[in-house]
Short mmCIF file of C-alpha atoms and ligand atoms in Angstrom, two decimals:
data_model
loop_
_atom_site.label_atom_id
_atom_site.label_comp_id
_atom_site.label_asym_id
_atom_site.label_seq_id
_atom_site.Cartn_x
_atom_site.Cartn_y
_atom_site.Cartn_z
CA UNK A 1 -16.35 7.22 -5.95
CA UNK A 2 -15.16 4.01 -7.31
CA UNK A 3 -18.17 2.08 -7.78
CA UNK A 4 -17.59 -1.12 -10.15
CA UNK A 5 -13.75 -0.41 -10.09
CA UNK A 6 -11.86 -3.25 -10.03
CA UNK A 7 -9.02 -2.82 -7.30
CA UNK A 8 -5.92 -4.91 -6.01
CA UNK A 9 -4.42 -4.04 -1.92
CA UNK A 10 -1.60 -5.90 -1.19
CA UNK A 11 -1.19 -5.90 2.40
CA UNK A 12 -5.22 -5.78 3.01
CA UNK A 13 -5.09 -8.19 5.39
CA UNK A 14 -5.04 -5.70 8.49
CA UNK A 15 -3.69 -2.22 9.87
CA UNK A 16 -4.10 0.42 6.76
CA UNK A 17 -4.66 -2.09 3.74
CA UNK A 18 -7.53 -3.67 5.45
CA UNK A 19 -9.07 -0.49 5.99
CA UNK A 20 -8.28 0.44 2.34
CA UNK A 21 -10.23 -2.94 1.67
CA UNK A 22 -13.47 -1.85 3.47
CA UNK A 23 -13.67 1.83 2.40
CA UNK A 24 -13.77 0.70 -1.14
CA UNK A 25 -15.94 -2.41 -0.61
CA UNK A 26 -18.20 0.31 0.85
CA UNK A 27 -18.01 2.37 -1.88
CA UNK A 28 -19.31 -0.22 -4.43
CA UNK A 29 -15.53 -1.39 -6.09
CA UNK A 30 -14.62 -4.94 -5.89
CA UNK A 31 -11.82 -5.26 -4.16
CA UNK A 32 -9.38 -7.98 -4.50
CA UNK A 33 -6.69 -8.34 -1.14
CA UNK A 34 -3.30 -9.73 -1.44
CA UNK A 35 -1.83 -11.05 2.04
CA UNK A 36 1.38 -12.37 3.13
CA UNK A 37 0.15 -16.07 4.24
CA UNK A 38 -3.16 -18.44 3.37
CA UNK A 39 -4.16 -17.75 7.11
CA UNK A 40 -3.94 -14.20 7.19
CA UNK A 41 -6.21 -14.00 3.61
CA UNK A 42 -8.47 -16.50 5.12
CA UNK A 43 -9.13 -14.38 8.40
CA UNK A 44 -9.88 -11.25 6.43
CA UNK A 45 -11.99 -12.29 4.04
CA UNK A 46 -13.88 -13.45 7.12
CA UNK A 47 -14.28 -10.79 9.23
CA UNK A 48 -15.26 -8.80 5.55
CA UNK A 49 -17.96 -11.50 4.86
CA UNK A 50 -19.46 -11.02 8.57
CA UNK A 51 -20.54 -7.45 7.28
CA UNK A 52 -21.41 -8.62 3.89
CA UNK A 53 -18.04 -7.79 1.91
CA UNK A 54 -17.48 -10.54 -0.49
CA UNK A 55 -13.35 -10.24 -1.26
CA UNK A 56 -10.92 -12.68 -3.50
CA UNK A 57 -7.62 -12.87 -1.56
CA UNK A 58 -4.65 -14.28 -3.13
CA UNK A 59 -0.70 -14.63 -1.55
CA UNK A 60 1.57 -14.47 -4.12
CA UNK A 61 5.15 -14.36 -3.56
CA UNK A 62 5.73 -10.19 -3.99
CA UNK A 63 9.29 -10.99 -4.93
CA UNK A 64 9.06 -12.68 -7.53
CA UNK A 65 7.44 -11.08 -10.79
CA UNK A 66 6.54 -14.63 -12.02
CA UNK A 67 4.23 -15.61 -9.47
CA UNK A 68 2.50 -11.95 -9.27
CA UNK A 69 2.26 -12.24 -13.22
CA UNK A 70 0.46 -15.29 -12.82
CA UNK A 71 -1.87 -13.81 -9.90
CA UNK A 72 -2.32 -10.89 -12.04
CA UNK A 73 -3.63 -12.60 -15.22
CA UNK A 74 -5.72 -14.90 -12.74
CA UNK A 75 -7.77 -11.93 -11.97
CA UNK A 76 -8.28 -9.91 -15.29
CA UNK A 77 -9.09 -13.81 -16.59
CA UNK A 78 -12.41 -13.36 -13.99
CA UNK A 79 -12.83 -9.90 -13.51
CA UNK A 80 -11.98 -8.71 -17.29
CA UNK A 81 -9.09 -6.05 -16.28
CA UNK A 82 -7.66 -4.20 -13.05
CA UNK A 83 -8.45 -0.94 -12.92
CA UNK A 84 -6.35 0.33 -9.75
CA UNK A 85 -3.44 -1.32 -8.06
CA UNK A 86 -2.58 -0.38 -3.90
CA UNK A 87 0.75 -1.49 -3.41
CA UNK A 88 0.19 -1.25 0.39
CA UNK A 89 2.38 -3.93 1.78
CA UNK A 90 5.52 -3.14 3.79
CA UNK A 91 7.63 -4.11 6.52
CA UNK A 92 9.31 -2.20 9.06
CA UNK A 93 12.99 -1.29 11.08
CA UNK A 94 13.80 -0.21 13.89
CA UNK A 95 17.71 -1.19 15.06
CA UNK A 96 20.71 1.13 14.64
CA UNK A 97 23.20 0.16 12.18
CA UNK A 98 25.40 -1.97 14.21
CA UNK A 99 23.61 -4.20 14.86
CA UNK A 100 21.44 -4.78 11.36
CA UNK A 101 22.32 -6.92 9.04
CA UNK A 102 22.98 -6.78 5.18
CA UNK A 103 20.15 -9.21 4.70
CA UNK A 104 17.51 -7.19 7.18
CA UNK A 105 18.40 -4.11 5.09
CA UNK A 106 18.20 -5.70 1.55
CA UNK A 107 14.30 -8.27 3.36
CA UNK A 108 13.30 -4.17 3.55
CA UNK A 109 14.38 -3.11 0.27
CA UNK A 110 12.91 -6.46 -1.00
CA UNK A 111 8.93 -5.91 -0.04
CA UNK A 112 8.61 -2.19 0.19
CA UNK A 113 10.60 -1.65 -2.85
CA UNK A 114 11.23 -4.10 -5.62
CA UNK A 115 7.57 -5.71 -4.89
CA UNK A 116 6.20 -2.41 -6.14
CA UNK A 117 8.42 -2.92 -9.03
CA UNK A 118 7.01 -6.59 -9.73
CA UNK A 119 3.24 -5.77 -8.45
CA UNK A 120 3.56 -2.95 -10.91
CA UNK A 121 5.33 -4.08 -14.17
CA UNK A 122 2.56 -6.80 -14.01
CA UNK A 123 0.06 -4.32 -13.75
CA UNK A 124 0.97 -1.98 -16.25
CA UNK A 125 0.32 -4.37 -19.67
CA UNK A 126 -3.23 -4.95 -18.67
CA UNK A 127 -4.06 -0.87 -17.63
CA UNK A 128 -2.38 -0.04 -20.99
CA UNK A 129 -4.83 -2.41 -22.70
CA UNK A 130 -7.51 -1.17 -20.98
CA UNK A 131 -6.78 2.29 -21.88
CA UNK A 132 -5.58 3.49 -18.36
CA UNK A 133 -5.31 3.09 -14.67
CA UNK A 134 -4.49 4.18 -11.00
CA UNK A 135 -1.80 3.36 -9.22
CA UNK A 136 -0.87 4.26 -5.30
CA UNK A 137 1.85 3.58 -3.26
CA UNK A 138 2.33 3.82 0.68
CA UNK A 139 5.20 6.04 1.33
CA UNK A 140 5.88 7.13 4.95
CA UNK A 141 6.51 10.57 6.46
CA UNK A 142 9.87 9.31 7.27
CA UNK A 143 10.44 9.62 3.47
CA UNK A 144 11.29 13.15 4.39
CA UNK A 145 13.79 13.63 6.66
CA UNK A 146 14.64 9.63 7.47
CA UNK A 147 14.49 8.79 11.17
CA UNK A 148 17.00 8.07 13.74
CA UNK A 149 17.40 4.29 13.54
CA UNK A 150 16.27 1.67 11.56
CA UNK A 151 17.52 3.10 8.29
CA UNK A 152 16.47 0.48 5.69
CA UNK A 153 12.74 1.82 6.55
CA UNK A 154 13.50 5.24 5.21
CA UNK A 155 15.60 4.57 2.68
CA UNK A 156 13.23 2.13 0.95
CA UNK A 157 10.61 4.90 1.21
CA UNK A 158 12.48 7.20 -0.27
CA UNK A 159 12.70 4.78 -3.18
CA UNK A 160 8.64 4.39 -3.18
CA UNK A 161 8.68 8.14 -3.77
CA UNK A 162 11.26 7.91 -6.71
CA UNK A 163 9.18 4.92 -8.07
CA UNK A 164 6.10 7.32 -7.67
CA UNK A 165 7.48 10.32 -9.44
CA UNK A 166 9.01 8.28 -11.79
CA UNK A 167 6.60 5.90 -13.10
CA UNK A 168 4.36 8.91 -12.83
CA UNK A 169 5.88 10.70 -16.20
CA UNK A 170 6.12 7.24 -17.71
CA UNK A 171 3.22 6.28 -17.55
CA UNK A 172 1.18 9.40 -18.00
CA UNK A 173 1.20 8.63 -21.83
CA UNK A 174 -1.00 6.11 -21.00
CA UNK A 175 -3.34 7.91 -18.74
CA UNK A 176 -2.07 5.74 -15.73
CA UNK A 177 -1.92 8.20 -12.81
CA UNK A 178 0.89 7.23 -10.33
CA UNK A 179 0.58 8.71 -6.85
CA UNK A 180 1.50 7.45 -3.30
CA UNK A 181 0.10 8.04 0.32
CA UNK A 182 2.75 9.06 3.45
CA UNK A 183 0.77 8.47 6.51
CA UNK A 184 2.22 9.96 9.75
CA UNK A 185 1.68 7.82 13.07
CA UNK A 186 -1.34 5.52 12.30
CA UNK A 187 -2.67 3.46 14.93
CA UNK A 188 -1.83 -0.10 13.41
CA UNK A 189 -0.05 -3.63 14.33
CA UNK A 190 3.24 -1.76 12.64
CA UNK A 191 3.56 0.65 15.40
CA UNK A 192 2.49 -1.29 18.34
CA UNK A 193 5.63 -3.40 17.34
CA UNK A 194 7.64 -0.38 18.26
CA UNK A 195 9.24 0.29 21.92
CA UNK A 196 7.53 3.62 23.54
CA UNK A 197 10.13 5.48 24.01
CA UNK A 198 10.32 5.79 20.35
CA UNK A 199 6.49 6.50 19.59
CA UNK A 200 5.18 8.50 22.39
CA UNK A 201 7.48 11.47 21.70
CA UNK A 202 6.60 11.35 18.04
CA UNK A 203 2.70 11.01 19.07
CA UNK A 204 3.58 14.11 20.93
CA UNK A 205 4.45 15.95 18.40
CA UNK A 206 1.89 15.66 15.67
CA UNK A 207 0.47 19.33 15.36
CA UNK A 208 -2.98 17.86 15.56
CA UNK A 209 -2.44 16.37 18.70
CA UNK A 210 -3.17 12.31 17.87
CA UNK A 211 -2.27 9.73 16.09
CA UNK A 212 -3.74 8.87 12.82
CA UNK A 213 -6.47 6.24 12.70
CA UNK A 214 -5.90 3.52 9.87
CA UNK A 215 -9.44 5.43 8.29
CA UNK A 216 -7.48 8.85 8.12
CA UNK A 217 -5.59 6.94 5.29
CA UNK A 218 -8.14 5.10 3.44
CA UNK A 219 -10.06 8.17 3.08
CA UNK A 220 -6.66 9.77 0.77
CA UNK A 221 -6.48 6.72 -1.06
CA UNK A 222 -10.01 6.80 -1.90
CA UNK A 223 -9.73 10.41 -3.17
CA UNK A 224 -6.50 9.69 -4.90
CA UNK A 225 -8.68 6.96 -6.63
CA UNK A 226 -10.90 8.62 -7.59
CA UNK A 227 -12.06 10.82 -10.98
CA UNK A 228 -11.73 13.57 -8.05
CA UNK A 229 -8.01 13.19 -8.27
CA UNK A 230 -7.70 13.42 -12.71
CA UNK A 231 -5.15 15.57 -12.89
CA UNK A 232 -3.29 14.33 -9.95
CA UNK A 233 -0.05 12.28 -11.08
CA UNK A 234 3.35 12.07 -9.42
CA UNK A 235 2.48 13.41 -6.10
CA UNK A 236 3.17 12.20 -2.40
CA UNK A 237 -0.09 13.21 -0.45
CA UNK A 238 1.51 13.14 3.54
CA UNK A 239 -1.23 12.24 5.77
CA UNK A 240 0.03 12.95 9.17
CA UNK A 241 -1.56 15.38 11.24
CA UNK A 242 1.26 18.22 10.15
CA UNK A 243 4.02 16.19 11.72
CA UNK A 244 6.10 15.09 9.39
CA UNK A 245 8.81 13.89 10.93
P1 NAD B 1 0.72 -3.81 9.31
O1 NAD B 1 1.94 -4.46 9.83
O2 NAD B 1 -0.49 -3.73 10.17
O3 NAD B 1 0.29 -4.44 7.90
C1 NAD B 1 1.25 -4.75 6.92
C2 NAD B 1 0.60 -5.47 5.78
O4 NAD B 1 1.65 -5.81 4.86
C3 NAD B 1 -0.08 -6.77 6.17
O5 NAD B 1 -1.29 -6.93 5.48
C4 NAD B 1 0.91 -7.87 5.73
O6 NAD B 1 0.27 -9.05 5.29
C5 NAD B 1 1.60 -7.19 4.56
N1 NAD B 1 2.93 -7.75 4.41
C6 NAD B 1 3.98 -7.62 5.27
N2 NAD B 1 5.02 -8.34 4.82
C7 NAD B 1 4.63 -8.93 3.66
C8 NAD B 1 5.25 -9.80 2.73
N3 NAD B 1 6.49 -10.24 2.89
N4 NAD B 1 4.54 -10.21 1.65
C9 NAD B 1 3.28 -9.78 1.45
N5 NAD B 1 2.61 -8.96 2.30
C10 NAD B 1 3.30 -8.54 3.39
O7 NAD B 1 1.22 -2.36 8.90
P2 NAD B 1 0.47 -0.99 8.52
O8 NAD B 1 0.82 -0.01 9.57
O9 NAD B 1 -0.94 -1.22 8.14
O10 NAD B 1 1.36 -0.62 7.23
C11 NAD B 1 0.84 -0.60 5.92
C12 NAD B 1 1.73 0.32 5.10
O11 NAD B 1 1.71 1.63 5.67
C13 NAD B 1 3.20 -0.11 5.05
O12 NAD B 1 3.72 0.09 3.75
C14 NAD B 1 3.86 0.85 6.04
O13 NAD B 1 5.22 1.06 5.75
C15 NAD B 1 3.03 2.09 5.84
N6 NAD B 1 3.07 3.06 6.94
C16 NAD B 1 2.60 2.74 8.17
C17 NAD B 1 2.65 3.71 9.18
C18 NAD B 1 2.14 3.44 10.57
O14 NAD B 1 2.39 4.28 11.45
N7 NAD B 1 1.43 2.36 10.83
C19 NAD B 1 3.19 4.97 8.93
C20 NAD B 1 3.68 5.25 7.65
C21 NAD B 1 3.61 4.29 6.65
#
Protein backbone atom coordinates (compact mmCIF):
# COMPACT_ATOMS: atom_id res chain seq x y z
CA UNK A 1 0.00 0.00 0.00
CA UNK A 2 2.93 2.22 0.18
CA UNK A 3 5.50 0.47 -1.63
CA UNK A 4 8.60 2.84 -2.60
CA UNK A 5 7.05 5.67 -0.41
CA UNK A 6 9.39 7.52 1.25
CA UNK A 7 8.21 7.99 5.00
CA UNK A 8 9.50 9.91 8.21
CA UNK A 9 8.12 8.43 12.17
CA UNK A 10 9.27 10.44 14.74
CA UNK A 11 9.01 8.56 17.81
CA UNK A 12 9.76 5.04 15.89
CA UNK A 13 11.96 4.03 18.25
CA UNK A 14 9.38 1.80 20.29
CA UNK A 15 5.62 1.49 21.58
CA UNK A 16 3.29 2.69 18.42
CA UNK A 17 6.00 4.48 16.15
CA UNK A 18 8.10 1.44 16.07
CA UNK A 19 5.32 -0.56 15.04
CA UNK A 20 4.41 2.16 12.47
CA UNK A 21 8.17 1.56 11.37
CA UNK A 22 7.75 -2.22 10.69
CA UNK A 23 4.26 -2.26 9.10
CA UNK A 24 5.54 0.00 6.44
CA UNK A 25 9.03 -1.55 6.11
CA UNK A 26 6.81 -4.60 5.46
CA UNK A 27 4.89 -3.07 3.06
CA UNK A 28 7.83 -2.14 0.73
CA UNK A 29 8.20 1.98 1.86
CA UNK A 30 11.45 3.09 3.17
CA UNK A 31 11.06 4.24 6.24
CA UNK A 32 13.19 6.74 7.89
CA UNK A 33 12.78 6.83 12.19
CA UNK A 34 13.39 9.84 14.20
CA UNK A 35 14.18 9.03 18.04
CA UNK A 36 14.70 11.05 21.02
CA UNK A 37 18.53 9.96 21.81
CA UNK A 38 21.61 8.27 19.58
CA UNK A 39 20.99 5.10 21.82
CA UNK A 40 17.47 4.70 21.39
CA UNK A 41 17.95 5.11 17.20
CA UNK A 42 20.82 2.79 17.48
CA UNK A 43 18.74 -0.04 19.31
CA UNK A 44 15.96 0.12 16.77
CA UNK A 45 17.55 0.11 13.83
CA UNK A 46 18.96 -3.08 15.34
CA UNK A 47 16.35 -5.08 16.29
CA UNK A 48 14.81 -3.87 12.47
CA UNK A 49 18.07 -5.14 10.81
CA UNK A 50 17.76 -8.66 12.76
CA UNK A 51 14.58 -9.22 10.48
CA UNK A 52 16.07 -7.64 7.51
CA UNK A 53 14.61 -3.93 7.79
CA UNK A 54 17.28 -1.63 6.70
CA UNK A 55 16.11 2.00 8.49
CA UNK A 56 18.05 5.62 8.58
CA UNK A 57 17.41 7.02 12.09
CA UNK A 58 18.20 10.49 12.85
CA UNK A 59 17.59 12.64 16.49
CA UNK A 60 17.06 15.95 15.78
CA UNK A 61 16.13 18.37 18.32
CA UNK A 62 11.95 18.47 17.60
CA UNK A 63 12.00 21.93 19.10
CA UNK A 64 13.81 23.60 17.21
CA UNK A 65 12.77 24.10 13.42
CA UNK A 66 16.49 24.68 12.53
CA UNK A 67 17.83 21.47 13.34
CA UNK A 68 14.64 19.47 11.84
CA UNK A 69 15.16 21.75 8.64
CA UNK A 70 18.51 20.55 8.42
CA UNK A 71 17.45 16.74 9.09
CA UNK A 72 14.81 17.27 6.63
CA UNK A 73 16.92 18.46 3.65
CA UNK A 74 19.51 15.65 4.76
CA UNK A 75 17.03 13.16 3.64
CA UNK A 76 15.33 14.50 0.38
CA UNK A 77 19.37 15.24 -0.45
CA UNK A 78 19.55 11.00 -0.44
CA UNK A 79 16.25 9.89 -0.91
CA UNK A 80 15.08 12.69 -3.60
CA UNK A 81 11.80 13.91 -1.56
CA UNK A 82 9.53 12.77 1.51
CA UNK A 83 6.53 11.60 0.58
CA UNK A 84 4.67 11.10 4.11
CA UNK A 85 5.55 12.56 7.44
CA UNK A 86 4.24 10.53 11.06
CA UNK A 87 4.56 12.98 13.61
CA UNK A 88 4.27 10.17 16.23
CA UNK A 89 6.32 11.42 19.08
CA UNK A 90 4.77 12.50 22.38
CA UNK A 91 5.11 12.61 25.95
CA UNK A 92 2.75 12.06 28.61
CA UNK A 93 0.95 13.55 32.23
CA UNK A 94 -0.41 12.29 34.73
CA UNK A 95 -0.38 14.75 38.13
CA UNK A 96 -3.29 17.00 39.17
CA UNK A 97 -2.77 20.58 38.88
CA UNK A 98 -1.28 21.35 42.15
CA UNK A 99 1.25 19.90 41.98
CA UNK A 100 2.47 20.44 38.05
CA UNK A 101 4.47 22.87 37.10
CA UNK A 102 4.37 25.73 34.43
CA UNK A 103 7.38 24.18 32.80
CA UNK A 104 5.88 20.31 32.84
CA UNK A 105 2.79 21.84 31.19
CA UNK A 106 4.55 24.08 28.56
CA UNK A 107 7.83 20.32 28.12
CA UNK A 108 4.06 18.84 26.97
CA UNK A 109 2.94 21.53 24.84
CA UNK A 110 6.59 21.66 23.55
CA UNK A 111 6.89 17.91 21.86
CA UNK A 112 3.33 16.97 21.21
CA UNK A 113 2.51 20.30 19.90
CA UNK A 114 4.89 22.85 18.51
CA UNK A 115 7.23 19.80 17.20
CA UNK A 116 4.38 19.02 14.84
CA UNK A 117 4.52 22.59 13.96
CA UNK A 118 8.44 22.46 13.22
CA UNK A 119 8.42 18.63 11.85
CA UNK A 120 5.72 19.98 9.61
CA UNK A 121 6.58 23.52 8.29
CA UNK A 122 9.84 21.66 7.25
CA UNK A 123 7.97 19.20 5.55
CA UNK A 124 5.61 21.11 3.71
CA UNK A 125 8.24 23.05 1.04
CA UNK A 126 9.54 19.77 -0.16
CA UNK A 127 5.71 17.89 -0.55
CA UNK A 128 4.68 21.13 -2.34
CA UNK A 129 7.62 20.63 -4.73
CA UNK A 130 6.93 17.31 -5.17
CA UNK A 131 3.44 17.93 -6.05
CA UNK A 132 1.83 16.52 -2.77
CA UNK A 133 1.98 14.51 0.36
CA UNK A 134 0.57 12.74 3.55
CA UNK A 135 0.69 13.86 6.68
CA UNK A 136 -0.59 12.04 10.17
CA UNK A 137 -0.63 13.00 13.50
CA UNK A 138 -1.16 10.92 16.84
CA UNK A 139 -3.99 12.42 18.67
CA UNK A 140 -5.37 10.56 21.74
CA UNK A 141 -8.93 9.62 22.70
CA UNK A 142 -8.49 11.91 25.53
CA UNK A 143 -8.74 14.64 22.83
CA UNK A 144 -12.40 14.23 23.44
CA UNK A 145 -13.54 14.69 26.63
CA UNK A 146 -9.87 15.45 28.46
CA UNK A 147 -9.19 13.18 31.43
CA UNK A 148 -9.17 13.65 35.06
CA UNK A 149 -5.57 14.63 35.80
CA UNK A 150 -2.67 15.36 34.02
CA UNK A 151 -4.19 18.13 31.94
CA UNK A 152 -1.28 19.29 29.73
CA UNK A 153 -1.80 15.68 27.97
CA UNK A 154 -5.23 16.58 26.77
CA UNK A 155 -4.93 19.86 26.13
CA UNK A 156 -1.94 19.45 23.80
CA UNK A 157 -4.07 16.85 21.97
CA UNK A 158 -6.66 18.88 21.50
CA UNK A 159 -4.21 21.19 19.76
CA UNK A 160 -2.92 18.10 17.44
CA UNK A 161 -6.56 17.94 16.34
CA UNK A 162 -6.76 21.78 15.59
CA UNK A 163 -3.33 21.44 13.80
CA UNK A 164 -5.00 18.45 11.89
CA UNK A 165 -8.14 20.18 10.79
CA UNK A 166 -6.39 23.10 10.19
CA UNK A 167 -3.47 22.38 8.15
CA UNK A 168 -5.92 20.04 6.52
CA UNK A 169 -7.83 23.02 4.45
CA UNK A 170 -4.45 24.64 4.00
CA UNK A 171 -2.87 22.44 2.58
CA UNK A 172 -5.44 20.68 0.48
CA UNK A 173 -4.51 23.15 -2.40
CA UNK A 174 -1.61 21.30 -2.60
CA UNK A 175 -2.95 17.85 -2.52
CA UNK A 176 -1.26 17.30 0.98
CA UNK A 177 -3.83 15.26 2.94
CA UNK A 178 -3.63 16.06 6.73
CA UNK A 179 -5.16 13.47 9.03
CA UNK A 180 -4.32 12.18 12.59
CA UNK A 181 -4.75 8.79 14.52
CA UNK A 182 -6.49 8.77 18.37
CA UNK A 183 -5.61 5.45 19.71
CA UNK A 184 -7.55 4.37 22.86
CA UNK A 185 -5.50 2.22 25.53
CA UNK A 186 -2.55 0.68 23.54
CA UNK A 187 -0.38 -1.66 25.18
CA UNK A 188 2.98 0.45 25.10
CA UNK A 189 5.98 1.78 27.49
CA UNK A 190 3.50 5.09 27.77
CA UNK A 191 0.96 3.29 29.72
CA UNK A 192 2.94 0.95 31.74
CA UNK A 193 4.34 4.31 33.17
CA UNK A 194 0.92 4.85 34.56
CA UNK A 195 -0.27 3.75 38.27
CA UNK A 196 -3.20 0.94 37.96
CA UNK A 197 -5.62 2.40 39.55
CA UNK A 198 -5.79 4.75 36.72
CA UNK A 199 -5.60 2.14 33.74
CA UNK A 200 -7.38 -0.89 34.82
CA UNK A 201 -10.76 0.88 35.12
CA UNK A 202 -10.27 2.46 31.74
CA UNK A 203 -9.12 -1.14 30.31
CA UNK A 204 -12.42 -2.05 31.76
CA UNK A 205 -14.28 -0.10 29.96
CA UNK A 206 -13.31 -0.37 26.34
CA UNK A 207 -16.55 -1.81 24.63
CA UNK A 208 -14.36 -4.40 23.00
CA UNK A 209 -13.18 -5.69 26.05
CA UNK A 210 -9.03 -5.16 25.67
CA UNK A 211 -6.63 -2.98 25.25
CA UNK A 212 -5.31 -1.99 21.95
CA UNK A 213 -2.13 -3.65 20.70
CA UNK A 214 0.52 -1.07 19.27
CA UNK A 215 -0.47 -3.12 15.60
CA UNK A 216 -4.23 -2.00 16.03
CA UNK A 217 -2.65 1.48 15.26
CA UNK A 218 -0.21 0.91 12.61
CA UNK A 219 -2.75 -0.81 10.66
CA UNK A 220 -4.96 3.02 10.57
CA UNK A 221 -1.94 4.72 9.77
CA UNK A 222 -1.19 2.49 7.01
CA UNK A 223 -4.71 2.96 5.54
CA UNK A 224 -4.65 6.63 6.22
CA UNK A 225 -1.42 6.41 4.04
CA UNK A 226 -2.50 5.02 1.68
CA UNK A 227 -4.22 5.88 -2.06
CA UNK A 228 -7.12 3.94 -0.03
CA UNK A 229 -7.56 7.02 2.06
CA UNK A 230 -7.64 9.95 -1.30
CA UNK A 231 -10.28 11.72 -0.31
CA UNK A 232 -9.64 11.54 3.33
CA UNK A 233 -8.30 15.05 4.70
CA UNK A 234 -8.93 16.69 8.06
CA UNK A 235 -10.20 13.79 9.93
CA UNK A 236 -9.36 12.23 13.46
CA UNK A 237 -9.71 8.36 12.90
CA UNK A 238 -10.18 7.15 17.00
CA UNK A 239 -8.81 3.80 17.29
CA UNK A 240 -9.94 2.58 20.60
CA UNK A 241 -12.06 -0.28 20.86
CA UNK A 242 -15.40 2.16 21.18
CA UNK A 243 -14.10 3.63 24.40
CA UNK A 244 -13.38 6.84 23.98
CA UNK A 245 -12.89 8.17 27.01
P1 LIG B 1 6.22 5.48 24.02
O1 LIG B 1 6.56 6.21 25.26
O2 LIG B 1 6.37 4.01 23.96
O3 LIG B 1 7.00 6.11 22.76
C1 LIG B 1 7.13 7.50 22.61
C2 LIG B 1 8.04 7.80 21.45
O4 LIG B 1 8.18 9.23 21.41
C3 LIG B 1 9.43 7.23 21.59
O5 LIG B 1 9.89 6.74 20.35
C4 LIG B 1 10.30 8.42 22.01
O6 LIG B 1 11.62 8.38 21.50
C5 LIG B 1 9.54 9.58 21.38
N1 LIG B 1 9.80 10.79 22.15
C6 LIG B 1 9.40 11.06 23.42
N2 LIG B 1 9.89 12.24 23.81
C7 LIG B 1 10.61 12.74 22.77
C8 LIG B 1 11.36 13.91 22.55
N3 LIG B 1 11.51 14.85 23.49
N4 LIG B 1 11.98 14.09 21.34
C9 LIG B 1 11.84 13.17 20.37
N5 LIG B 1 11.15 12.01 20.51
C10 LIG B 1 10.54 11.81 21.69
O7 LIG B 1 4.72 5.92 23.74
P2 LIG B 1 3.57 5.37 22.76
O8 LIG B 1 2.49 4.84 23.62
O9 LIG B 1 4.12 4.54 21.66
O10 LIG B 1 3.07 6.79 22.21
C11 LIG B 1 3.23 7.19 20.86
C12 LIG B 1 2.18 8.25 20.58
O11 LIG B 1 0.87 7.69 20.79
C13 LIG B 1 2.27 9.48 21.48
O12 LIG B 1 2.02 10.65 20.73
C14 LIG B 1 1.14 9.25 22.48
O13 LIG B 1 0.65 10.45 23.03
C15 LIG B 1 0.13 8.54 21.62
N6 LIG B 1 -0.88 7.76 22.35
C16 LIG B 1 -0.53 6.68 23.09
C17 LIG B 1 -1.53 5.96 23.75
C18 LIG B 1 -1.21 4.75 24.59
O14 LIG B 1 -2.13 4.28 25.29
N7 LIG B 1 -0.02 4.20 24.57
C19 LIG B 1 -2.86 6.35 23.65
C20 LIG B 1 -3.18 7.48 22.89
C21 LIG B 1 -2.18 8.17 22.22
Amino acid sequence: MVKNKVVVVTGGTRGIGYEIVRLFKENGANVILFGSKEESVNKAQETLKKDGYEVDGFYPNLSSFEEVEITFKEIVKKYGRIDILINNAGISANKKIDDTTSKEFADIMDINVTAIFNTTKAVVPHMKENGGGVILNTSSMVSIYGQPAGVGYPSSKFAVNGLTKSLARELAPYNIRVNAVAPGVTNTDMIASLPKEQIEPLIKSIPLGRIGEPRDIANAFLFLASDMASYITGNILSVDGAARS
